[in-house]
Coordinates of N, CA, C and O in Angstrom, one line a residue:
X4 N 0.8 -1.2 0.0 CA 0.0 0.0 0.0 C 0.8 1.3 0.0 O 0.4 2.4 -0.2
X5 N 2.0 1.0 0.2 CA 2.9 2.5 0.2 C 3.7 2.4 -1.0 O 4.6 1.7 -1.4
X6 N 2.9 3.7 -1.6 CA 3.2 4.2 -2.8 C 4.5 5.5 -3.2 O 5.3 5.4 -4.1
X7 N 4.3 6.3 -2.5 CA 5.1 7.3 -2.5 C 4.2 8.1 -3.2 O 4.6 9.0 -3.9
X8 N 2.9 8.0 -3.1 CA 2.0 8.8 -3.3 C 2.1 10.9 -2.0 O 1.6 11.1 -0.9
X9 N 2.6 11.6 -2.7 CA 2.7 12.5 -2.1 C 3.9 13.3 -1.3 O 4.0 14.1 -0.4
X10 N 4.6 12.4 -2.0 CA 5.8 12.5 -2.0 C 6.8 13.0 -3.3 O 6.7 12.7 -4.5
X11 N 7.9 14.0 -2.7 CA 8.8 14.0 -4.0 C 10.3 13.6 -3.6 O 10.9 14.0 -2.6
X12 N 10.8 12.8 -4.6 CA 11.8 12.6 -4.4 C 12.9 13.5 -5.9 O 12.7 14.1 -6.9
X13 N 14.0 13.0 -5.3 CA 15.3 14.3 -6.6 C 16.1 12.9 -7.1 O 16.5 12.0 -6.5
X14 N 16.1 13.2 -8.1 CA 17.1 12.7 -8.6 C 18.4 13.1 -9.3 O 18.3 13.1 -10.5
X15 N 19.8 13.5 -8.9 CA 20.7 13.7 -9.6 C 21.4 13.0 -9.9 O 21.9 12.1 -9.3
X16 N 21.8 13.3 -11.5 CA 22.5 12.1 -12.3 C 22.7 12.8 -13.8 O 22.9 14.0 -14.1
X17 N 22.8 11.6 -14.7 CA 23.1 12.0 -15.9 C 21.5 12.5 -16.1 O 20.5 12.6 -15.4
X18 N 21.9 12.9 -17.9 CA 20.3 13.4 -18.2 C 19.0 12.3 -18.3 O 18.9 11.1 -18.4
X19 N 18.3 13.2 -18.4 CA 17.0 12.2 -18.5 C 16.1 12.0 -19.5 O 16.0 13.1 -20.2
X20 N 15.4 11.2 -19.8 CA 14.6 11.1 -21.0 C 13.2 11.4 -20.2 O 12.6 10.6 -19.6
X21 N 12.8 12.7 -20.3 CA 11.4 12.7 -19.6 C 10.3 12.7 -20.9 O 9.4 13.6 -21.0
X22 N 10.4 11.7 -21.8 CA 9.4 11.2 -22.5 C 9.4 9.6 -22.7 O 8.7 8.9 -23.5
X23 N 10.3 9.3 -21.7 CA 10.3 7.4 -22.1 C 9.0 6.9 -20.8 O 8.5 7.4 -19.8
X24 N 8.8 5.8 -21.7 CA 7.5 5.4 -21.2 C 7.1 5.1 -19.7 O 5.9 5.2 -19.4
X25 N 8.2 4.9 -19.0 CA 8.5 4.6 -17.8 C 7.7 5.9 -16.9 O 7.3 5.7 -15.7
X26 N 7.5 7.2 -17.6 CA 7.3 8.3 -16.8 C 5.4 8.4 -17.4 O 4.6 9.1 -16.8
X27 N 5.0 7.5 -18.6 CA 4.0 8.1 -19.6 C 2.5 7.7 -18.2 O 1.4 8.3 -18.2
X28 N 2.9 6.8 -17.4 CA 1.8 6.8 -16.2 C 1.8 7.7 -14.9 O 1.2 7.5 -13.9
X29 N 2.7 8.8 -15.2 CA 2.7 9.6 -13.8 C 1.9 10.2 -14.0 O 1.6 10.1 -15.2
X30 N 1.1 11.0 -13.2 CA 0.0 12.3 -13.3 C 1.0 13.6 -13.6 O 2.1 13.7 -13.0
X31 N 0.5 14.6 -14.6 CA 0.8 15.7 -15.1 C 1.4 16.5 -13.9 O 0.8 16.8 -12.9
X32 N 2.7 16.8 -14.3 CA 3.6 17.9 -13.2 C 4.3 16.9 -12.8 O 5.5 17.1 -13.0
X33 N 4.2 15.5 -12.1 CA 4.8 15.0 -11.6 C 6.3 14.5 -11.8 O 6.7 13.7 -11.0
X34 N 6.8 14.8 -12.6 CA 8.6 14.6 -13.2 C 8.2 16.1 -14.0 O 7.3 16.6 -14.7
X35 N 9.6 16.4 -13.2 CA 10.1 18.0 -13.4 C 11.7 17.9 -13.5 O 12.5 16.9 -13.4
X36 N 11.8 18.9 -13.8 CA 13.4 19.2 -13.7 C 13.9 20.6 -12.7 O 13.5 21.7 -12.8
X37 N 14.6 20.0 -11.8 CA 15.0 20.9 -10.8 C 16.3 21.6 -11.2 O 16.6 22.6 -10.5
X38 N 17.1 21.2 -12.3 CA 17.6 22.0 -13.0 C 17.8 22.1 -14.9 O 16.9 21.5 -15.4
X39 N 18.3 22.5 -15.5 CA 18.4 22.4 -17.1 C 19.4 21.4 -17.4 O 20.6 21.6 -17.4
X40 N 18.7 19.7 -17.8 CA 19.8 19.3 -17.9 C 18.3 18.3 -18.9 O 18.2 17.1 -18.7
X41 N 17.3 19.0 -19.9 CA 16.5 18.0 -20.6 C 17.1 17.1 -22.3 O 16.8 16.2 -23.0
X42 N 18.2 18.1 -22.4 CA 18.7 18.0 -23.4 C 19.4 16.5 -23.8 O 20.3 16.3 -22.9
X43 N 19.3 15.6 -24.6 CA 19.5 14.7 -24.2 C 21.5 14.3 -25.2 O 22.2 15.1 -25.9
X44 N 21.6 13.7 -25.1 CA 23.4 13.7 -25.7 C 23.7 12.3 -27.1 O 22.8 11.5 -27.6
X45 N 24.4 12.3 -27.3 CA 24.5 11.0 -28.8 C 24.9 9.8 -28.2 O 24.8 8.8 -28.9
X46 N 25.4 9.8 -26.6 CA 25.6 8.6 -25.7 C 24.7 8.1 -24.9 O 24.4 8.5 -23.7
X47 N 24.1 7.0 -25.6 CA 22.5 6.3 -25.4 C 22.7 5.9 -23.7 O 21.8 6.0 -22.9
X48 N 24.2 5.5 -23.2 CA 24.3 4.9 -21.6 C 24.5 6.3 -20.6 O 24.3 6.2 -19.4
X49 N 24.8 7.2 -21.3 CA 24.5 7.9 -20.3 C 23.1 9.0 -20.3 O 22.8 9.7 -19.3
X50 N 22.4 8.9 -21.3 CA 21.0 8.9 -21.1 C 20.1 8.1 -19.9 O 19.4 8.5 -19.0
X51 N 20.6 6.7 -20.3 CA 19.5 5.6 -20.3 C 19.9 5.6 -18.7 O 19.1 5.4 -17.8
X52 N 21.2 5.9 -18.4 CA 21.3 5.9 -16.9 C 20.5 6.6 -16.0 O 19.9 6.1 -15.1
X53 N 20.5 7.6 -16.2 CA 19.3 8.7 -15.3 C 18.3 8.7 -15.8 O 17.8 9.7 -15.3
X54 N 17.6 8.1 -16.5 CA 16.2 7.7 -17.2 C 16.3 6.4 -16.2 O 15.4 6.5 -15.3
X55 N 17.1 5.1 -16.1 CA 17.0 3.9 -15.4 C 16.8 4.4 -13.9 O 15.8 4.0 -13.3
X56 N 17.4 5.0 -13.4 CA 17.5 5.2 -11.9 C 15.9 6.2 -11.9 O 15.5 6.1 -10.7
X57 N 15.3 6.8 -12.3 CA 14.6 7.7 -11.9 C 13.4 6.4 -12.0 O 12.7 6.0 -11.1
X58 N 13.6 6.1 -12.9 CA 12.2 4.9 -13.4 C 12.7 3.8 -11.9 O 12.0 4.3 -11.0
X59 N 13.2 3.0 -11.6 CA 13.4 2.6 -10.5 C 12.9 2.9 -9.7 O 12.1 2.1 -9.2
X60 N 13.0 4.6 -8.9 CA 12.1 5.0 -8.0 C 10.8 5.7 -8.2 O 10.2 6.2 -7.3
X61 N 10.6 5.7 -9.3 CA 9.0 6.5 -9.9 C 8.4 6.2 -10.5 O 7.2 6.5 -10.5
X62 N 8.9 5.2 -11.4 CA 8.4 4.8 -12.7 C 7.1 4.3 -12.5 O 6.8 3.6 -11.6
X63 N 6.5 4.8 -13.3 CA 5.0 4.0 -13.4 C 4.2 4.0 -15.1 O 3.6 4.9 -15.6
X64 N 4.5 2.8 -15.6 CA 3.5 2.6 -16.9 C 3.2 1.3 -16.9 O 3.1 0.6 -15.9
X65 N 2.8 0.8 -18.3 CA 2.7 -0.5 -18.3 C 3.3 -1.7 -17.8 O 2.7 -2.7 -17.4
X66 N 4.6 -1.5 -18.0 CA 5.4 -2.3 -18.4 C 6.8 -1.7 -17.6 O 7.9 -2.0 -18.0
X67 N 6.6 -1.0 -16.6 CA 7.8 -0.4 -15.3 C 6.8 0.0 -14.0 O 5.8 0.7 -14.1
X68 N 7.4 -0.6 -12.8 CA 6.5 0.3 -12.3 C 8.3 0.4 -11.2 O 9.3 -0.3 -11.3
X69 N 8.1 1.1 -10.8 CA 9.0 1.6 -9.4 C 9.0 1.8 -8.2 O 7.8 2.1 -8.0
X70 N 9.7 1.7 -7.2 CA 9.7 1.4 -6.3 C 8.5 2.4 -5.5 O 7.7 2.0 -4.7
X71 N 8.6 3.5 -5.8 CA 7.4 5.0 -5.5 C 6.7 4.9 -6.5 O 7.5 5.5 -7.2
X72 N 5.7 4.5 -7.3 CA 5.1 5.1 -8.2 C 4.3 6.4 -8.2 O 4.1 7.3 -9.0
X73 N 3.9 6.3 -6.9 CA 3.1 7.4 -7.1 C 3.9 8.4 -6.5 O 3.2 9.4 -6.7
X74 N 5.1 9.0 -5.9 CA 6.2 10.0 -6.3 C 6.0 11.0 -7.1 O 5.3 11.0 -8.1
X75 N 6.5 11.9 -6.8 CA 6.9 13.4 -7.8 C 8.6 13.2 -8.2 O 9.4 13.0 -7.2
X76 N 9.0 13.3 -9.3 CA 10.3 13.2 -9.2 C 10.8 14.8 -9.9 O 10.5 15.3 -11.0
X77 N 11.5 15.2 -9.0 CA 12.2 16.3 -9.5 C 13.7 16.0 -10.1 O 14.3 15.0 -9.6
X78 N 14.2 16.6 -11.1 CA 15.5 15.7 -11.7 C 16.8 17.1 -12.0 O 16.8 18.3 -12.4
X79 N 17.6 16.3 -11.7 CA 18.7 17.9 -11.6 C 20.0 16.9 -11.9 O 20.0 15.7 -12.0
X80 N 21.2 17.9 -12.1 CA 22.2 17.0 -12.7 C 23.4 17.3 -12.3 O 23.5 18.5 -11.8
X81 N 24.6 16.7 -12.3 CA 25.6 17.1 -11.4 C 27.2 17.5 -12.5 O 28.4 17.2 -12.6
X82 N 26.2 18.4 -13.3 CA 27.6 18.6 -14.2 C 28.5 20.1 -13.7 O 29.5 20.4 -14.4
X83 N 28.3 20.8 -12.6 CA 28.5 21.9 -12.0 C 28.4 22.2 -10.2 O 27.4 21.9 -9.5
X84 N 29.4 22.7 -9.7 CA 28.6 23.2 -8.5 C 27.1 23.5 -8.3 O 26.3 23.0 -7.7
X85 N 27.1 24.6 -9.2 CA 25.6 25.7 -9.4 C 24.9 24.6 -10.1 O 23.8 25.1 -10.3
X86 N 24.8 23.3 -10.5 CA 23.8 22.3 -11.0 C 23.8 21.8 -9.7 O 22.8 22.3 -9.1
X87 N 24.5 20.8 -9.0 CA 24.2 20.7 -7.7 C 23.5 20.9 -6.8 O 22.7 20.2 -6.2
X88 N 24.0 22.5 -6.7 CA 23.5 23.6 -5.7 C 22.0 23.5 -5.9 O 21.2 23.1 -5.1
X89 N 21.9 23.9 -7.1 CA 20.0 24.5 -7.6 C 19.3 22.7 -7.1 O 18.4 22.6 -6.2
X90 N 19.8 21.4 -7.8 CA 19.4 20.5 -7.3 C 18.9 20.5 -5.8 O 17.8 20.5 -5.3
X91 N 20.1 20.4 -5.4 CA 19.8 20.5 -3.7 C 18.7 21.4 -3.2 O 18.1 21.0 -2.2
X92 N 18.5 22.4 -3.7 CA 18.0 24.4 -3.7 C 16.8 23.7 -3.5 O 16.0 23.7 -2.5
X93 N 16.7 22.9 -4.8 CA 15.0 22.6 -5.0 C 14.3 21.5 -4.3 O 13.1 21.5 -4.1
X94 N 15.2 20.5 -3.9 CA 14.8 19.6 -2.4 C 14.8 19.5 -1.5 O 14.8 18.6 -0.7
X95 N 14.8 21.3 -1.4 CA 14.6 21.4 0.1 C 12.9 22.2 -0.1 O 12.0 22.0 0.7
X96 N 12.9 23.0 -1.3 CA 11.7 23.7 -1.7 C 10.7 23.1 -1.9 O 9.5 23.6 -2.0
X97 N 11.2 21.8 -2.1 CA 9.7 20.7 -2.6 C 9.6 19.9 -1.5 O 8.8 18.9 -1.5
X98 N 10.4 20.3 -0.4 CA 10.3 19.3 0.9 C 10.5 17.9 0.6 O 9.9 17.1 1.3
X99 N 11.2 17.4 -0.5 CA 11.7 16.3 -0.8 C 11.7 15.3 0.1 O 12.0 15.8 1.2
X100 N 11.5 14.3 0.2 CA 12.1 12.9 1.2 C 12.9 12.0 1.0 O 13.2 11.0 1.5
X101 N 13.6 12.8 -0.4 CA 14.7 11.8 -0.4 C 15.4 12.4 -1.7 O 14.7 12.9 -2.6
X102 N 16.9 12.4 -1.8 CA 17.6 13.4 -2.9 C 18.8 11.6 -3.0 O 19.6 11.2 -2.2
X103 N 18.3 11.1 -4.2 CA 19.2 10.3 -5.2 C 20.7 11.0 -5.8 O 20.7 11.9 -6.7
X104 N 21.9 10.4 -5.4 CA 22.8 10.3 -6.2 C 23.9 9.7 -6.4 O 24.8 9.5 -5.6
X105 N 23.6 9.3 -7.9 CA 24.5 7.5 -8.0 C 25.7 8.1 -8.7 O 26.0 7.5 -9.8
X106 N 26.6 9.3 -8.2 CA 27.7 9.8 -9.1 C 28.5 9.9 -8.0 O 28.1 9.4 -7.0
X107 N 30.0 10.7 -8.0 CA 31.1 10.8 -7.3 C 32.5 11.0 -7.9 O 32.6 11.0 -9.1
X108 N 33.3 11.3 -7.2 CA 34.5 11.9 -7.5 C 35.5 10.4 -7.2 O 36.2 10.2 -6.2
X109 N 35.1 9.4 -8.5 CA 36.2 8.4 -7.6 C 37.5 8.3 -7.2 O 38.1 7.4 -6.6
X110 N 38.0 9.6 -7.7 CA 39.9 9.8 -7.5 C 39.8 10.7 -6.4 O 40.9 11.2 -6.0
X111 N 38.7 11.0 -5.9 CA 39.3 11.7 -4.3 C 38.9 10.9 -3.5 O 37.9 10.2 -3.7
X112 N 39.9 10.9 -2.3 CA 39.6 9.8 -1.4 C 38.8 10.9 -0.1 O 38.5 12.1 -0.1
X113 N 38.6 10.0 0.6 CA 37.7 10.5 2.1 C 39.3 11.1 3.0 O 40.4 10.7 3.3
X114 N 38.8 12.0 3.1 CA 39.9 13.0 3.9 C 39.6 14.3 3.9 O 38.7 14.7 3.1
X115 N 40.3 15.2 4.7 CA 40.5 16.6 4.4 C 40.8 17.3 3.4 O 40.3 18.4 3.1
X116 N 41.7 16.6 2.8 CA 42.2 17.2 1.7 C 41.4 17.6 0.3 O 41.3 18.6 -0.5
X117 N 40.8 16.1 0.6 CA 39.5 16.0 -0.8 C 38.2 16.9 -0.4 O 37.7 17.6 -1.3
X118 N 37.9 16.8 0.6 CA 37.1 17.8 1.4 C 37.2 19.2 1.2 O 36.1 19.8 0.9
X119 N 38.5 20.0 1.2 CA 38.6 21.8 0.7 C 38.5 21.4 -0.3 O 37.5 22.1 -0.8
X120 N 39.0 20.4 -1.2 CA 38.9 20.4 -2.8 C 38.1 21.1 -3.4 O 38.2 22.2 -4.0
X121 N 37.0 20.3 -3.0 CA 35.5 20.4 -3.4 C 34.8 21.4 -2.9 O 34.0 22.0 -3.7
X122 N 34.9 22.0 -1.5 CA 34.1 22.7 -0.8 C 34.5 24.1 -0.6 O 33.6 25.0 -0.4
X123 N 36.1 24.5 -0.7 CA 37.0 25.5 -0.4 C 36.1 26.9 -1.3 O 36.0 28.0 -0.8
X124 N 35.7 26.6 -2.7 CA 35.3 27.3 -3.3 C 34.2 28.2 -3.2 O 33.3 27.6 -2.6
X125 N 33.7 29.4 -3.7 CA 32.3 29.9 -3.1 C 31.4 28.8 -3.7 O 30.6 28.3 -3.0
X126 N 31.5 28.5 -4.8 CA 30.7 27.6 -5.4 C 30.3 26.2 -5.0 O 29.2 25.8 -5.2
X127 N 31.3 25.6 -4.5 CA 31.6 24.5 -3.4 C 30.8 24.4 -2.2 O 30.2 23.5 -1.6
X128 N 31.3 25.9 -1.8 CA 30.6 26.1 -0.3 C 29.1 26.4 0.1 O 28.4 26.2 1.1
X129 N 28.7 27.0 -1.5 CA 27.4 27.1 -1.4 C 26.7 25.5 -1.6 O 25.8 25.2 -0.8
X130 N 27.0 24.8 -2.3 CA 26.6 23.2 -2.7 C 27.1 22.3 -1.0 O 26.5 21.2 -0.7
X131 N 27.9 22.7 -0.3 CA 28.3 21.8 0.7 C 26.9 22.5 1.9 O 26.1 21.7 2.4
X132 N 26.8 23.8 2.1 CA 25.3 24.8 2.8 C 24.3 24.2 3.0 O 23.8 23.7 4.0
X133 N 23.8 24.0 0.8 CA 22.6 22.9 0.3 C 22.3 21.9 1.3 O 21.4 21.8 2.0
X134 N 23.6 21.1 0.9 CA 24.1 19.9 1.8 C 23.3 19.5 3.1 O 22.4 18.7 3.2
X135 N 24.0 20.5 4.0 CA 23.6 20.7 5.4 C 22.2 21.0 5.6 O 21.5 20.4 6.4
X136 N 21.8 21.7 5.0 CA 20.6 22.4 5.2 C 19.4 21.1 4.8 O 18.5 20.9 5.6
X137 N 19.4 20.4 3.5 CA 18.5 19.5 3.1 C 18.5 18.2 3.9 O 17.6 17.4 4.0
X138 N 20.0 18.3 4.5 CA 20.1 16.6 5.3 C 19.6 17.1 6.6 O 20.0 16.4 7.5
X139 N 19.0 18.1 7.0 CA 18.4 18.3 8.7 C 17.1 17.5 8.2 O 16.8 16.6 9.0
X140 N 16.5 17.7 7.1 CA 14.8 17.2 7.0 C 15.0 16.1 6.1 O 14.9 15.1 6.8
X141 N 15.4 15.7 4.8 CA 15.3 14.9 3.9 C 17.0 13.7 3.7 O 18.2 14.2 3.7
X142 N 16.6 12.7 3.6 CA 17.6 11.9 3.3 C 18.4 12.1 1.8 O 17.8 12.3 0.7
X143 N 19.7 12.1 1.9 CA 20.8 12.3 1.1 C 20.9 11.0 1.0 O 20.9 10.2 1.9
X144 N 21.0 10.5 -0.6 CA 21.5 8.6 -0.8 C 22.8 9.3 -1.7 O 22.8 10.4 -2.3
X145 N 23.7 8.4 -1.4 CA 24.9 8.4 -2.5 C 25.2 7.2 -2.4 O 25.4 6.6 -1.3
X146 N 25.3 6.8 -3.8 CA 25.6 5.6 -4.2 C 27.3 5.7 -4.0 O 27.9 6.8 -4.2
X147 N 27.9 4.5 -3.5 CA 29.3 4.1 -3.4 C 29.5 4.0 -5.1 O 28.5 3.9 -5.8
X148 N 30.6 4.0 -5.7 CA 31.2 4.1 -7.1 C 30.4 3.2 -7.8 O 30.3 2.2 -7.1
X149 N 29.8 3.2 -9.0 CA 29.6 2.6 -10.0 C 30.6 1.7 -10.2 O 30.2 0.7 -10.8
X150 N 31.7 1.9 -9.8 CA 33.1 0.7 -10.3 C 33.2 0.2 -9.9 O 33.4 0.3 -8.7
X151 N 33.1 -1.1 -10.7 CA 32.6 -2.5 -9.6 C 34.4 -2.9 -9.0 O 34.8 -3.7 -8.1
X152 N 35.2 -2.1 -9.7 CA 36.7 -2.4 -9.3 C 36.7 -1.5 -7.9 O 36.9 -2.3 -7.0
X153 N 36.6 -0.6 -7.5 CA 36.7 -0.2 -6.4 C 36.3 -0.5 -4.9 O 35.3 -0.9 -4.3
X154 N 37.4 -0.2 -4.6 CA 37.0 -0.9 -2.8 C 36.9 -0.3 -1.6 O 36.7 -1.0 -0.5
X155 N 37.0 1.2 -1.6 CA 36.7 1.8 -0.8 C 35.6 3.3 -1.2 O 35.3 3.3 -2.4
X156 N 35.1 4.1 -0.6 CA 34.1 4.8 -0.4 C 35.4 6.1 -1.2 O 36.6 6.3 -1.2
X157 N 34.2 6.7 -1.6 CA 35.2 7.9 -2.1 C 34.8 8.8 -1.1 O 34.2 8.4 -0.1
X158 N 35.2 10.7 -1.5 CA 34.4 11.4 -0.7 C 33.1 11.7 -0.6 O 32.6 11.6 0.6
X159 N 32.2 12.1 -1.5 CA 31.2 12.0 -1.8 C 30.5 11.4 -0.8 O 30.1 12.0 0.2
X160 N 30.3 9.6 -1.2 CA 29.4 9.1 -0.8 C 29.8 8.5 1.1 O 29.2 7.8 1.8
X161 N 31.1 9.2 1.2 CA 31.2 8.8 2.7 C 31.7 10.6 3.5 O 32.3 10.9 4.6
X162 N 31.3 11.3 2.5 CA 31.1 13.0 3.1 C 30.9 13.3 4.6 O 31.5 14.2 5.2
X163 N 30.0 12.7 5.2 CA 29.9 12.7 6.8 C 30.9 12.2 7.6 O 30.8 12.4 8.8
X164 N 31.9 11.5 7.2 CA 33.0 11.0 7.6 C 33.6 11.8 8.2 O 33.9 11.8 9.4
X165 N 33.7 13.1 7.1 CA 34.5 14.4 7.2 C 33.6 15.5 8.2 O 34.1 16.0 9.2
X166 N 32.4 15.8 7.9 CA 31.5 16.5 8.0 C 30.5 16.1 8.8 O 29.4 16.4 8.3
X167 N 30.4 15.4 10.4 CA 29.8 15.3 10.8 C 28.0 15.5 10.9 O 27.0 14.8 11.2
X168 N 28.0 17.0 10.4 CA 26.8 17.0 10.3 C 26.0 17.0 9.3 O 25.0 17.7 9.2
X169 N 26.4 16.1 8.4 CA 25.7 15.5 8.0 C 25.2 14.4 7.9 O 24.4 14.1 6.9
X170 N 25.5 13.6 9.0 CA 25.2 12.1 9.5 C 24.0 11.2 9.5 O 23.9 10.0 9.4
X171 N 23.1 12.5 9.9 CA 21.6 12.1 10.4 C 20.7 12.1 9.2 O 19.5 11.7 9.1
X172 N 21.4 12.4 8.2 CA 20.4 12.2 6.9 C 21.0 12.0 5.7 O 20.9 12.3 4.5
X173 N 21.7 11.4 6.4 CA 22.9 10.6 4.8 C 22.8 9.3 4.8 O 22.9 8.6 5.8
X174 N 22.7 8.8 3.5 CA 22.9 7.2 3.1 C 23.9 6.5 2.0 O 23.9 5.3 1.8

């Protein structure tokens, strides 16, 4: 019985196909874009990747259904700080319950170091703010590396490591 009816969740990732079938049973409004990333590229896997993960947690048609069907999916993309940032911006605005992302920096490791890397910048630091601010109410998922060769956590997805407070709403 639990749908994820009334609920929105974010998804950041590659682009999305918000005309594949997967989305053709949601109710009108319900997949949006929380930032400009509808454009789609001539590399079918990195389409079909943020079109697959979004359908996973929202999908609803004939022939997909998802884990939320009944969900709002807001979809944003991580080619920028300021793509990030606005991602984040917007799941906190939609009171999100959950902000998806299956991406990462796999050549920085979990430390300090990798930590200013990324954050040291105004741009950074506004996207790390986001951060804080969205993990008080809504869960943060980050997927560990896509590489099935890798064996430890990058920073990204073990960021609370460094950053304590982000603990209570990170996965």
């Amino acid at each position: 019985g639990v749908t994820g009816a009334g609920q929105t969740v974010v998804v950041v990732d590659t682009h999305i196909n918000l005309a594949h079938e997967a989305f053709t049973g949601k109710t009108q409004g319900s997949v949006g874009l929380a930032t400009a990333n509808s454009t789609l590229t001539s590399d079918p896997a990195e389409n079909d990747h943020g079109t697959q993960v979004a359908s996973v947690i929202g999908g609803n048609s004939a022939s997909m259904i998802g884990i939320a069907p009944g969900a709002s999916i807001l979809y944003g993309n991580y080619a920028t700080d300021a793509s990030t940032t606005a991602a984040t911006n917007a799941a906190i605005a939609a009171n999100a319950v959950a902000m998806n992302n299956s991406w990462g920096y796999d050549s920085l490791t979990v430390g300090t170091q990798a930590f200013q890397t990324l954050f040291s910048s105004p741009s950074g630091s506004a996207y790390l703010n986001a951060l804080r601010t969205y993990s008080q109410t809504g869960v943060v998922v980050f997927a560990v590396s896509n590489d099935d060769a890798r064996t430890h956590a990058s920073i990204m997805d073990a960021l609370p490591y460094v950053d304590p407070s982000l603990e209570a709403g990170w996965i």
